[in-house]
Amino acid sequence: MKKYCKLLILILLNTAVLQSCSIFRKTQTVTVSGEKSTLWIKKTGLYSCNNGQKLGKLDIRYIEDSVMVIIIRNNTGIEGGRLYIFRDSMFLFNRISKKYMVTKLTGNGENRLASDNELRKLGTILLQKEYTITNREIILKEIKGIARIEILKFNKQSRKKFVPEKFKVNIQIERQRYCIYGTAENIVTDQYVPVALIKYQGKYKKVRRIHDIV
């Protein structure tokens, strides 16, 4: 199970640069206005690029310019962890070991996280008006890593709305390399997306480093 949770961390690291900080208080739900686009990518199968072995399932929930939630489960459907990305901070939960980590999103440059900006950049990859973004590299400076995301196939939701259906992620962390690809089975846009935050107070142990959450 620890190996599974470690894999969870490495999969999710493509979305953020991590550094220790204090807790950021967030509301338990996010209200969706009629002007915001939403996306719910359900039952995404995760596989190893090396041997095609199925590693688990991924669920991505996104509310435009507000929050992105990434949920990972094992092959039987049991939830192992969650990642919440807000405009200024990020929560990472290991639901197996009951640990969590919270970070502030900072940084400069096109491929580094920037407050009030990176969530929008991630959203443009998920909700595209044209086939414009097919690959992206994110530098994980604080943990000496690089992640490369490649969109292999798009799902056409409407005349000018395209959502990634197949993707591949290559991650290098401290001289270790990982390659994972995923295929979505169910994609829903512009409908209600549940994003309730896990109640971590008194239930989860806070850790300061990414490796401590495994």
PDB file of C-alpha atoms in Angstrom:
ATOM      1  CA  MET A   1       0.000   0.000   0.000  1.00  0.00           C
ATOM      2  CA  LYS A   2       2.907   2.375   0.717  1.00  0.00           C
ATOM      3  CA  LYS A   3       4.203   1.802  -2.797  1.00  0.00           C
ATOM      4  CA  TYR A   4       0.764   2.697  -4.155  1.00  0.00           C
ATOM      5  CA  CYS A   5       0.672   5.927  -2.131  1.00  0.00           C
ATOM      6  CA  LYS A   6       4.163   6.893  -3.264  1.00  0.00           C
ATOM      7  CA  LEU A   7       3.043   6.450  -6.837  1.00  0.00           C
ATOM      8  CA  LEU A   8       0.094   8.723  -6.096  1.00  0.00           C
ATOM      9  CA  ILE A   9       2.454  11.473  -4.989  1.00  0.00           C
ATOM     10  CA  LEU A  10       4.629  11.173  -8.064  1.00  0.00           C
ATOM     11  CA  ILE A  11       1.629  11.290 -10.391  1.00  0.00           C
ATOM     12  CA  LEU A  12       0.296  14.439  -8.807  1.00  0.00           C
ATOM     13  CA  LEU A  13       3.615  16.272  -8.639  1.00  0.00           C
ATOM     14  CA  ASN A  14       3.248  17.355 -12.267  1.00  0.00           C
ATOM     15  CA  THR A  15       0.844  20.050 -11.103  1.00  0.00           C
ATOM     16  CA  ALA A  16       2.799  21.881  -8.432  1.00  0.00           C
ATOM     17  CA  VAL A  17       6.042  23.113  -6.940  1.00  0.00           C
ATOM     18  CA  LEU A  18       6.096  22.158  -3.266  1.00  0.00           C
ATOM     19  CA  GLN A  19       7.391  24.076  -0.262  1.00  0.00           C
ATOM     20  CA  SER A  20       6.479  24.008   3.455  1.00  0.00           C
ATOM     21  CA  CYS A  21       4.183  26.644   4.958  1.00  0.00           C
ATOM     22  CA  SER A  22       1.352  27.134   7.435  1.00  0.00           C
ATOM     23  CA  ILE A  23      -2.263  26.002   6.911  1.00  0.00           C
ATOM     24  CA  PHE A  24      -4.458  28.017   4.558  1.00  0.00           C
ATOM     25  CA  ARG A  25      -8.090  28.048   5.660  1.00  0.00           C
ATOM     26  CA  LYS A  26     -10.534  27.209   2.871  1.00  0.00           C
ATOM     27  CA  THR A  27     -14.279  26.866   2.710  1.00  0.00           C
ATOM     28  CA  GLN A  28     -15.616  23.337   2.531  1.00  0.00           C
ATOM     29  CA  THR A  29     -17.378  23.866  -0.792  1.00  0.00           C
ATOM     30  CA  VAL A  30     -17.059  26.122  -3.816  1.00  0.00           C
ATOM     31  CA  THR A  31     -20.160  27.781  -5.244  1.00  0.00           C
ATOM     32  CA  VAL A  32     -20.525  27.553  -9.007  1.00  0.00           C
ATOM     33  CA  SER A  33     -21.989  30.556 -10.790  1.00  0.00           C
ATOM     34  CA  GLY A  34     -23.667  30.344 -14.168  1.00  0.00           C
ATOM     35  CA  GLU A  35     -20.648  32.044 -15.769  1.00  0.00           C
ATOM     36  CA  LYS A  36     -18.072  29.449 -14.711  1.00  0.00           C
ATOM     37  CA  SER A  37     -17.177  26.434 -16.830  1.00  0.00           C
ATOM     38  CA  THR A  38     -16.890  23.108 -15.024  1.00  0.00           C
ATOM     39  CA  LEU A  39     -15.313  19.801 -15.913  1.00  0.00           C
ATOM     40  CA  TRP A  40     -15.596  16.343 -14.384  1.00  0.00           C
ATOM     41  CA  ILE A  41     -13.334  13.668 -15.884  1.00  0.00           C
ATOM     42  CA  LYS A  42     -14.489  10.389 -14.341  1.00  0.00           C
ATOM     43  CA  LYS A  43     -12.946   6.923 -14.133  1.00  0.00           C
ATOM     44  CA  THR A  44      -9.637   7.659 -15.822  1.00  0.00           C
ATOM     45  CA  GLY A  45      -7.560   4.487 -15.947  1.00  0.00           C
ATOM     46  CA  LEU A  46      -3.861   4.917 -15.050  1.00  0.00           C
ATOM     47  CA  TYR A  47      -1.255   2.638 -16.606  1.00  0.00           C
ATOM     48  CA  SER A  48       2.501   2.170 -16.584  1.00  0.00           C
ATOM     49  CA  CYS A  49       4.175   3.156 -19.847  1.00  0.00           C
ATOM     50  CA  ASN A  50       6.755   0.386 -19.421  1.00  0.00           C
ATOM     51  CA  ASN A  51       4.509  -2.682 -19.274  1.00  0.00           C
ATOM     52  CA  GLY A  52       0.927  -1.409 -19.612  1.00  0.00           C
ATOM     53  CA  GLN A  53       0.057  -2.559 -16.096  1.00  0.00           C
ATOM     54  CA  LYS A  54      -3.013  -0.831 -14.650  1.00  0.00           C
ATOM     55  CA  LEU A  55      -2.057   1.185 -11.579  1.00  0.00           C
ATOM     56  CA  GLY A  56      -5.371   2.668 -10.517  1.00  0.00           C
ATOM     57  CA  LYS A  57      -8.021   5.237 -11.410  1.00  0.00           C
ATOM     58  CA  LEU A  58      -8.030   9.031 -11.544  1.00  0.00           C
ATOM     59  CA  ASP A  59     -10.890  11.501 -11.139  1.00  0.00           C
ATOM     60  CA  ILE A  60     -10.412  15.191 -12.033  1.00  0.00           C
ATOM     61  CA  ARG A  61     -12.933  17.822 -10.950  1.00  0.00           C
ATOM     62  CA  TYR A  62     -12.463  21.421 -12.051  1.00  0.00           C
ATOM     63  CA  ILE A  63     -14.299  24.714 -11.566  1.00  0.00           C
ATOM     64  CA  GLU A  64     -12.908  27.460 -13.762  1.00  0.00           C
ATOM     65  CA  ASP A  65     -10.600  29.900 -11.895  1.00  0.00           C
ATOM     66  CA  SER A  66     -11.707  28.475  -8.524  1.00  0.00           C
ATOM     67  CA  VAL A  67     -10.421  24.988  -7.714  1.00  0.00           C
ATOM     68  CA  MET A  68      -9.145  21.749  -9.202  1.00  0.00           C
ATOM     69  CA  VAL A  69      -9.549  18.456  -7.341  1.00  0.00           C
ATOM     70  CA  ILE A  70      -7.618  15.323  -8.307  1.00  0.00           C
ATOM     71  CA  ILE A  71      -8.710  12.046  -6.683  1.00  0.00           C
ATOM     72  CA  ILE A  72      -6.840   8.763  -7.087  1.00  0.00           C
ATOM     73  CA  ARG A  73      -8.176   5.259  -6.365  1.00  0.00           C
ATOM     74  CA  ASN A  74      -6.802   1.761  -6.623  1.00  0.00           C
ATOM     75  CA  ASN A  75      -8.190  -0.749  -9.112  1.00  0.00           C
ATOM     76  CA  THR A  76     -11.009  -1.752  -6.759  1.00  0.00           C
ATOM     77  CA  GLY A  77     -12.197   1.847  -6.417  1.00  0.00           C
ATOM     78  CA  ILE A  78     -10.878   2.575  -2.908  1.00  0.00           C
ATOM     79  CA  GLU A  79      -9.751   6.197  -2.587  1.00  0.00           C
ATOM     80  CA  GLY A  80      -6.078   6.598  -1.699  1.00  0.00           C
ATOM     81  CA  GLY A  81      -5.490  10.337  -1.898  1.00  0.00           C
ATOM     82  CA  ARG A  82      -6.693  13.775  -2.960  1.00  0.00           C
ATOM     83  CA  LEU A  83      -5.081  16.941  -4.267  1.00  0.00           C
ATOM     84  CA  TYR A  84      -6.822  20.340  -4.022  1.00  0.00           C
ATOM     85  CA  ILE A  85      -5.358  23.190  -6.074  1.00  0.00           C
ATOM     86  CA  PHE A  86      -6.682  26.664  -5.305  1.00  0.00           C
ATOM     87  CA  ARG A  87      -5.493  29.952  -6.795  1.00  0.00           C
ATOM     88  CA  ASP A  88      -3.015  30.554  -3.971  1.00  0.00           C
ATOM     89  CA  SER A  89      -2.504  27.242  -2.191  1.00  0.00           C
ATOM     90  CA  MET A  90      -2.663  23.471  -2.451  1.00  0.00           C
ATOM     91  CA  PHE A  91      -3.748  20.661  -0.114  1.00  0.00           C
ATOM     92  CA  LEU A  92      -2.479  17.098  -0.531  1.00  0.00           C
ATOM     93  CA  PHE A  93      -4.121  14.248   1.431  1.00  0.00           C
ATOM     94  CA  ASN A  94      -2.976  10.650   1.904  1.00  0.00           C
ATOM     95  CA  ARG A  95      -6.191   8.983   3.018  1.00  0.00           C
ATOM     96  CA  ILE A  96      -4.510   5.648   3.744  1.00  0.00           C
ATOM     97  CA  SER A  97      -1.919   6.885   6.243  1.00  0.00           C
ATOM     98  CA  LYS A  98      -4.122   9.818   7.380  1.00  0.00           C
ATOM     99  CA  LYS A  99      -1.521  12.490   6.572  1.00  0.00           C
ATOM    100  CA  TYR A 100      -1.799  15.800   4.780  1.00  0.00           C
ATOM    101  CA  MET A 101       0.427  18.562   3.450  1.00  0.00           C
ATOM    102  CA  VAL A 102      -0.471  22.137   2.575  1.00  0.00           C
ATOM    103  CA  THR A 103       1.647  24.457   0.445  1.00  0.00           C
ATOM    104  CA  LYS A 104       1.554  28.003  -0.818  1.00  0.00           C
ATOM    105  CA  LEU A 105       1.780  28.354  -4.593  1.00  0.00           C
ATOM    106  CA  THR A 106       4.559  30.737  -5.556  1.00  0.00           C
ATOM    107  CA  GLY A 107       7.106  31.160  -8.304  1.00  0.00           C
ATOM    108  CA  ASN A 108       7.977  32.998 -11.487  1.00  0.00           C
ATOM    109  CA  GLY A 109       8.237  32.104 -15.132  1.00  0.00           C
ATOM    110  CA  GLU A 110       6.009  30.366 -17.676  1.00  0.00           C
ATOM    111  CA  ASN A 111       6.598  26.849 -16.321  1.00  0.00           C
ATOM    112  CA  ARG A 112       6.550  27.652 -12.604  1.00  0.00           C
ATOM    113  CA  LEU A 113       3.595  28.153 -10.340  1.00  0.00           C
ATOM    114  CA  ALA A 114       2.445  31.734  -9.796  1.00  0.00           C
ATOM    115  CA  SER A 115      -0.236  32.926  -7.391  1.00  0.00           C
ATOM    116  CA  ASP A 116      -3.584  33.717  -9.057  1.00  0.00           C
ATOM    117  CA  ASN A 117      -2.315  32.416 -12.385  1.00  0.00           C
ATOM    118  CA  GLU A 118      -1.328  28.733 -12.427  1.00  0.00           C
ATOM    119  CA  LEU A 119      -4.813  27.365 -11.765  1.00  0.00           C
ATOM    120  CA  ARG A 120      -5.964  29.218 -14.867  1.00  0.00           C
ATOM    121  CA  LYS A 121      -3.071  27.761 -16.859  1.00  0.00           C
ATOM    122  CA  LEU A 122      -3.967  24.238 -15.766  1.00  0.00           C
ATOM    123  CA  GLY A 123      -7.576  24.930 -16.700  1.00  0.00           C
ATOM    124  CA  THR A 124      -6.608  25.902 -20.241  1.00  0.00           C
ATOM    125  CA  ILE A 125      -5.105  22.449 -20.673  1.00  0.00           C
ATOM    126  CA  LEU A 126      -8.341  20.759 -19.535  1.00  0.00           C
ATOM    127  CA  LEU A 127     -10.869  23.065 -21.249  1.00  0.00           C
ATOM    128  CA  GLN A 128      -9.506  24.021 -24.649  1.00  0.00           C
ATOM    129  CA  LYS A 129     -11.297  25.918 -27.383  1.00  0.00           C
ATOM    130  CA  GLU A 130      -8.970  24.516 -30.013  1.00  0.00           C
ATOM    131  CA  TYR A 131      -6.244  21.887 -30.312  1.00  0.00           C
ATOM    132  CA  THR A 132      -3.600  24.334 -29.144  1.00  0.00           C
ATOM    133  CA  ILE A 133      -1.870  22.742 -26.122  1.00  0.00           C
ATOM    134  CA  THR A 134      -0.618  19.209 -26.698  1.00  0.00           C
ATOM    135  CA  ASN A 135       2.377  19.169 -24.339  1.00  0.00           C
ATOM    136  CA  ARG A 136       3.746  21.106 -21.389  1.00  0.00           C
ATOM    137  CA  GLU A 137       6.780  20.965 -19.115  1.00  0.00           C
ATOM    138  CA  ILE A 138       6.641  21.959 -15.449  1.00  0.00           C
ATOM    139  CA  ILE A 139       9.814  22.546 -13.456  1.00  0.00           C
ATOM    140  CA  LEU A 140       9.700  21.221  -9.890  1.00  0.00           C
ATOM    141  CA  LYS A 141      12.582  23.353  -8.643  1.00  0.00           C
ATOM    142  CA  GLU A 142      12.262  22.804  -4.891  1.00  0.00           C
ATOM    143  CA  ILE A 143      12.367  19.008  -5.178  1.00  0.00           C
ATOM    144  CA  LYS A 144      14.792  18.816  -8.117  1.00  0.00           C
ATOM    145  CA  GLY A 145      12.294  17.432 -10.592  1.00  0.00           C
ATOM    146  CA  ILE A 146      10.753  17.923 -14.016  1.00  0.00           C
ATOM    147  CA  ALA A 147       7.363  16.764 -15.285  1.00  0.00           C
ATOM    148  CA  ARG A 148       6.329  16.606 -18.931  1.00  0.00           C
ATOM    149  CA  ILE A 149       2.648  16.289 -19.860  1.00  0.00           C
ATOM    150  CA  GLU A 150       1.576  15.176 -23.343  1.00  0.00           C
ATOM    151  CA  ILE A 151      -2.027  15.094 -24.603  1.00  0.00           C
ATOM    152  CA  LEU A 152      -2.434  12.057 -26.871  1.00  0.00           C
ATOM    153  CA  LYS A 153      -6.131  12.404 -27.763  1.00  0.00           C
ATOM    154  CA  PHE A 154      -8.887  14.980 -27.309  1.00  0.00           C
ATOM    155  CA  ASN A 155     -12.603  14.461 -26.707  1.00  0.00           C
ATOM    156  CA  LYS A 156     -14.804  16.916 -28.628  1.00  0.00           C
ATOM    157  CA  GLN A 157     -17.516  18.240 -26.295  1.00  0.00           C
ATOM    158  CA  SER A 158     -18.893  20.869 -28.674  1.00  0.00           C
ATOM    159  CA  ARG A 159     -17.897  22.737 -31.816  1.00  0.00           C
ATOM    160  CA  LYS A 160     -15.162  24.663 -30.007  1.00  0.00           C
ATOM    161  CA  LYS A 161     -14.556  22.790 -26.758  1.00  0.00           C
ATOM    162  CA  PHE A 162     -12.026  19.982 -26.507  1.00  0.00           C
ATOM    163  CA  VAL A 163     -11.106  17.989 -23.387  1.00  0.00           C
ATOM    164  CA  PRO A 164      -8.066  15.676 -23.022  1.00  0.00           C
ATOM    165  CA  GLU A 165      -9.152  12.037 -23.220  1.00  0.00           C
ATOM    166  CA  LYS A 166      -5.739  10.350 -23.331  1.00  0.00           C
ATOM    167  CA  PHE A 167      -2.542  11.729 -21.799  1.00  0.00           C
ATOM    168  CA  LYS A 168       0.988  10.739 -20.832  1.00  0.00           C
ATOM    169  CA  VAL A 169       3.109  12.082 -17.980  1.00  0.00           C
ATOM    170  CA  ASN A 170       6.888  11.682 -17.689  1.00  0.00           C
ATOM    171  CA  ILE A 171       8.322  12.602 -14.278  1.00  0.00           C
ATOM    172  CA  GLN A 172      11.906  12.805 -13.110  1.00  0.00           C
ATOM    173  CA  ILE A 173      12.406  13.200  -9.337  1.00  0.00           C
ATOM    174  CA  GLU A 174      15.904  13.048  -7.839  1.00  0.00           C
ATOM    175  CA  ARG A 175      17.321  10.894 -10.671  1.00  0.00           C
ATOM    176  CA  GLN A 176      14.323   8.534 -10.667  1.00  0.00           C
ATOM    177  CA  ARG A 177      12.134   8.416 -13.779  1.00  0.00           C
ATOM    178  CA  TYR A 178       8.455   7.486 -13.999  1.00  0.00           C
ATOM    179  CA  CYS A 179       6.092   7.302 -16.973  1.00  0.00           C
ATOM    180  CA  ILE A 180       2.319   6.998 -16.672  1.00  0.00           C
ATOM    181  CA  TYR A 181      -0.503   7.320 -19.192  1.00  0.00           C
ATOM    182  CA  GLY A 182      -4.261   7.587 -18.683  1.00  0.00           C
ATOM    183  CA  THR A 183      -7.499   7.148 -20.619  1.00  0.00           C
ATOM    184  CA  ALA A 184     -10.791   8.736 -19.516  1.00  0.00           C
ATOM    185  CA  GLU A 185     -14.034   6.752 -19.719  1.00  0.00           C
ATOM    186  CA  ASN A 186     -16.538   9.487 -18.865  1.00  0.00           C
ATOM    187  CA  ILE A 187     -16.243  13.267 -19.353  1.00  0.00           C
ATOM    188  CA  VAL A 188     -18.906  15.761 -18.236  1.00  0.00           C
ATOM    189  CA  THR A 189     -18.733  19.533 -18.821  1.00  0.00           C
ATOM    190  CA  ASP A 190     -20.781  22.473 -17.507  1.00  0.00           C
ATOM    191  CA  GLN A 191     -22.625  20.473 -14.876  1.00  0.00           C
ATOM    192  CA  TYR A 192     -22.474  20.321 -11.068  1.00  0.00           C
ATOM    193  CA  VAL A 193     -19.034  19.275  -9.793  1.00  0.00           C
ATOM    194  CA  PRO A 194     -18.757  18.198  -6.096  1.00  0.00           C
ATOM    195  CA  VAL A 195     -15.597  19.612  -4.497  1.00  0.00           C
ATOM    196  CA  ALA A 196     -16.122  19.259  -0.717  1.00  0.00           C
ATOM    197  CA  LEU A 197     -12.799  19.527   1.105  1.00  0.00           C
ATOM    198  CA  ILE A 198     -11.793  16.701   3.438  1.00  0.00           C
ATOM    199  CA  LYS A 199     -12.195  17.719   7.081  1.00  0.00           C
ATOM    200  CA  TYR A 200      -8.606  17.297   8.165  1.00  0.00           C
ATOM    201  CA  GLN A 201      -8.701  19.001  11.583  1.00  0.00           C
ATOM    202  CA  GLY A 202      -8.096  16.361  14.254  1.00  0.00           C
ATOM    203  CA  LYS A 203      -8.207  13.494  11.742  1.00  0.00           C
ATOM    204  CA  TYR A 204      -5.044  13.893   9.670  1.00  0.00           C
ATOM    205  CA  LYS A 205      -1.427  14.419  10.726  1.00  0.00           C
ATOM    206  CA  LYS A 206       0.354  17.365   9.126  1.00  0.00           C
ATOM    207  CA  VAL A 207       3.736  16.776   7.477  1.00  0.00           C
ATOM    208  CA  ARG A 208       6.227  19.342   6.193  1.00  0.00           C
ATOM    209  CA  ARG A 209       7.993  17.476   3.372  1.00  0.00           C
ATOM    210  CA  ILE A 210       6.576  15.694   0.350  1.00  0.00           C
ATOM    211  CA  HIS A 211       8.378  12.432   1.159  1.00  0.00           C
ATOM    212  CA  ASP A 212       6.904  12.362   4.681  1.00  0.00           C
ATOM    213  CA  ILE A 213       3.358  11.963   3.385  1.00  0.00           C
ATOM    214  CA  VAL A 214       3.992   8.504   1.912  1.00  0.00           C
TER     215      VAL A 214
END
